[in-house]
Coordinates of N, CA and C in Angstrom, one line a residue:
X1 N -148.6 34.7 17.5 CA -149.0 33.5 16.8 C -150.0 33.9 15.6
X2 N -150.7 34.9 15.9 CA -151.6 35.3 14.6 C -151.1 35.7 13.9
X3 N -150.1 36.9 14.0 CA -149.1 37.5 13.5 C -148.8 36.2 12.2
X4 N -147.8 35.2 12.8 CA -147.2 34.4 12.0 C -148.2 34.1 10.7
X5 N -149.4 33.4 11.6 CA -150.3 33.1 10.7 C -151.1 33.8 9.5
X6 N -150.9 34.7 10.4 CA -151.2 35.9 9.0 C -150.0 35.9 7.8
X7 N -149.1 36.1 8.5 CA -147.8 36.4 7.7 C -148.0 34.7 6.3
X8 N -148.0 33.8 7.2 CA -148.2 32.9 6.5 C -148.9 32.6 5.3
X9 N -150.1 33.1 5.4 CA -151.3 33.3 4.5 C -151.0 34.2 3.6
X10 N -150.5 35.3 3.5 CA -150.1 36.3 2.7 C -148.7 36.0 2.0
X11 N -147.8 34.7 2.4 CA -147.1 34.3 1.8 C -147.3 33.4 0.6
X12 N -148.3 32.7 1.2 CA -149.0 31.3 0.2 C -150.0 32.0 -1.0
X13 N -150.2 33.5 -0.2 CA -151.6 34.3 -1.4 C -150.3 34.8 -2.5
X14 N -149.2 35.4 -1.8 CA -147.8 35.9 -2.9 C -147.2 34.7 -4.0
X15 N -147.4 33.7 -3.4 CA -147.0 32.8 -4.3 C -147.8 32.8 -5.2
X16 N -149.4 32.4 -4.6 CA -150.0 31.9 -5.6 C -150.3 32.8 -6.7
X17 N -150.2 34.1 -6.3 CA -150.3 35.1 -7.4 C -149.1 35.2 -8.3
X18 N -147.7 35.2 -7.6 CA -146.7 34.3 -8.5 C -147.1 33.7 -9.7
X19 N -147.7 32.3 -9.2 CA -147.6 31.4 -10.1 C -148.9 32.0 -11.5
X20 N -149.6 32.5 -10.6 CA -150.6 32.9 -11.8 C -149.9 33.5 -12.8
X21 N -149.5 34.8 -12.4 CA -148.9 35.3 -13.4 C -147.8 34.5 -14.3
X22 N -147.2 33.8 -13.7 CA -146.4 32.8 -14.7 C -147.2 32.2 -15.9
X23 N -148.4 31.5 -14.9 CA -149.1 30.9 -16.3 C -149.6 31.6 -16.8
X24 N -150.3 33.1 -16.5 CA -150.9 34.0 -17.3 C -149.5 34.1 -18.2
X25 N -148.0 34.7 -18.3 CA -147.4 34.7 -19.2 C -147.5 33.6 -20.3
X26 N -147.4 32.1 -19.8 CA -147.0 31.3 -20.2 C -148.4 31.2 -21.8
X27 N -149.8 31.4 -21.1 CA -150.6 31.5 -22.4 C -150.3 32.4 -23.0
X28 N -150.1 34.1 -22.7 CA -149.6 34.7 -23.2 C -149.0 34.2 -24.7
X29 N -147.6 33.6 -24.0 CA -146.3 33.0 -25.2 C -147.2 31.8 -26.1
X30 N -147.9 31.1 -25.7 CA -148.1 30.2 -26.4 C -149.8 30.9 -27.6
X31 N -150.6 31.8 -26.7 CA -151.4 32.3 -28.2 C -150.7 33.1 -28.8
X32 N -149.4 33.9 -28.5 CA -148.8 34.5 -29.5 C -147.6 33.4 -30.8
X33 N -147.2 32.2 -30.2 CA -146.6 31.8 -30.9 C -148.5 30.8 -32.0
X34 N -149.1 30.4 -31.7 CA -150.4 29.9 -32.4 C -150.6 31.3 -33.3
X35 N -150.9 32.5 -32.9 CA -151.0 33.7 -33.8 C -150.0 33.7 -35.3
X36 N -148.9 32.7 -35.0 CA -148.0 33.2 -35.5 C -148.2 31.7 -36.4
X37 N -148.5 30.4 -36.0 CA -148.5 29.2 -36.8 C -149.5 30.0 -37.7
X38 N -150.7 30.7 -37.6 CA -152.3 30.8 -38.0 C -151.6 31.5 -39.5
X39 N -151.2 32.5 -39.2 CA -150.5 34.1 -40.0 C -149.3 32.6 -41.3
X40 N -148.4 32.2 -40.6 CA -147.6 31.0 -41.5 C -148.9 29.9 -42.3
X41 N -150.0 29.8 -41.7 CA -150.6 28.8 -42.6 C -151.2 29.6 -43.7
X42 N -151.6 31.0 -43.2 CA -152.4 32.0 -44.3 C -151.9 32.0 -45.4
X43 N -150.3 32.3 -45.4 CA -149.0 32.2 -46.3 C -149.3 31.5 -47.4
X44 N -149.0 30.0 -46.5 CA -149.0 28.9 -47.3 C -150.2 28.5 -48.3
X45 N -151.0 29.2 -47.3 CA -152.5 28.8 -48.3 C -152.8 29.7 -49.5
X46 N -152.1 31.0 -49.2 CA -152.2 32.1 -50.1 C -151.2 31.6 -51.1
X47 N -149.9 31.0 -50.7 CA -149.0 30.8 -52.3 C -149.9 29.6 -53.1
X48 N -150.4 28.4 -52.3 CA -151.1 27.6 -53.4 C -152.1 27.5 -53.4
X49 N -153.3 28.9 -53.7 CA -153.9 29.0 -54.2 C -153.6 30.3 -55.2
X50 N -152.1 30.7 -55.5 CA -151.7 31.4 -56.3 C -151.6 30.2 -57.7
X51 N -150.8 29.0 -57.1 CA -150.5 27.8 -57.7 C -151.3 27.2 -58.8
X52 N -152.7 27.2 -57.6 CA -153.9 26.2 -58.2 C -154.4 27.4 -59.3
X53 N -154.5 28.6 -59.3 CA -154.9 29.7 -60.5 C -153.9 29.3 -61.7
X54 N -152.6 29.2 -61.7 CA -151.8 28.8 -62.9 C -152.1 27.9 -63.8
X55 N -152.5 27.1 -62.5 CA -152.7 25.5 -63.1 C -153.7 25.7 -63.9
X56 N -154.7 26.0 -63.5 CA -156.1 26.3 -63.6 C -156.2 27.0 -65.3
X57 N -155.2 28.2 -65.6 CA -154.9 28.7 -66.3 C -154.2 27.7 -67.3
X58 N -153.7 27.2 -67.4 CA -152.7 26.2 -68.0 C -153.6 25.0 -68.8
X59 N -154.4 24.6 -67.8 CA -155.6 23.7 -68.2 C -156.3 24.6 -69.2
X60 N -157.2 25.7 -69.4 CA -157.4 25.8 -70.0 C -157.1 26.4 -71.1
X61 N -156.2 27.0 -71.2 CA -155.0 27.0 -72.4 C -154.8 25.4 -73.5
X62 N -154.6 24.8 -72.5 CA -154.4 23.4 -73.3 C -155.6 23.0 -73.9
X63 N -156.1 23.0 -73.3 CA -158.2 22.7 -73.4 C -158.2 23.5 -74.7
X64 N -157.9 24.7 -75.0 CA -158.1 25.7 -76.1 C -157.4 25.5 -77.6
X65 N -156.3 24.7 -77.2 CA -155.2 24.3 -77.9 C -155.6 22.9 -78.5
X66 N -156.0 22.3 -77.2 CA -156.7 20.8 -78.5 C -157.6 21.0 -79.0
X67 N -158.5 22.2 -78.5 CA -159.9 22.3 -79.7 C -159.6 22.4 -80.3
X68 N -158.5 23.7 -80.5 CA -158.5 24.2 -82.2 C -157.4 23.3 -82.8
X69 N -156.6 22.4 -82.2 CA -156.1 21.1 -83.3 C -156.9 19.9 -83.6
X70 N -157.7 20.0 -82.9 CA -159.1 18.9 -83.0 C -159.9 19.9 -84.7
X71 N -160.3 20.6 -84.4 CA -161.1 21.7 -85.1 C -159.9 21.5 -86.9
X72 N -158.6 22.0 -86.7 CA -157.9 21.4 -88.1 C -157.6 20.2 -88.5
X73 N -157.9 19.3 -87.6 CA -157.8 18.1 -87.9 C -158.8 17.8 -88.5
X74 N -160.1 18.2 -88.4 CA -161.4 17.9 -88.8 C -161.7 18.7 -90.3
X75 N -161.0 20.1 -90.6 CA -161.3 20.8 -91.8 C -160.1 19.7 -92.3
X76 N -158.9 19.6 -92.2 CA -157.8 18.8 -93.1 C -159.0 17.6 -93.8
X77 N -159.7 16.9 -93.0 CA -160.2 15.5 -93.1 C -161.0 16.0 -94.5
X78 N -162.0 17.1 -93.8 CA -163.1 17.4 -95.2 C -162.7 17.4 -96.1
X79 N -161.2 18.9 -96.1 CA -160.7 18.7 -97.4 C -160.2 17.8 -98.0
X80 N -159.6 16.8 -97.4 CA -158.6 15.6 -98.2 C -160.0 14.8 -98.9
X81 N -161.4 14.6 -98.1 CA -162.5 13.9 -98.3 C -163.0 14.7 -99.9
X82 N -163.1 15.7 -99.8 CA -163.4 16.8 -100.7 C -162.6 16.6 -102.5
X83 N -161.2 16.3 -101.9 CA -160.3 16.0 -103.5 C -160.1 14.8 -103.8

């Protein structure tokens, strides 16, 4: 009878160590697949803030471009004021 009982116990302790390891896999798969969303958002973040520098660049390009048509628009004026 102890026998069994024993047997018993070391059946229920096999499982449960079973199942652990299952869930231990189971986090396993799921911080490696989260590793892997983290690594895909870096990506993402890294192309548009490649994006936002163009832009950035673009703006001030234009910003440079209406000064200096601002800027001949203002010498044209003097001159035409001038003759």
């Amino acid at each position: 009878e102890r026998l069994r009982v024993q047997m018993q116990e070391q059946a229920i302790n096999e499982a449960i160590v079973r199942e652990r390891e299952d869930e231990i896999r189971e986090i396993h798969q799921n911080v490696t697949k989260v590793n892997e969303i983290f690594k895909d958002l870096a990506e993402i973040v890294n192309d548009q803030q490649e994006d936002i520098n163009t832009v950035e660049a673009m703006i001030e390009k234009s910003h440079a471009h209406a000064r200096s048509g601002l800027d001949q628009v203002e010498k044209a004026n003097e001159h035409q004021q001038g003759c």
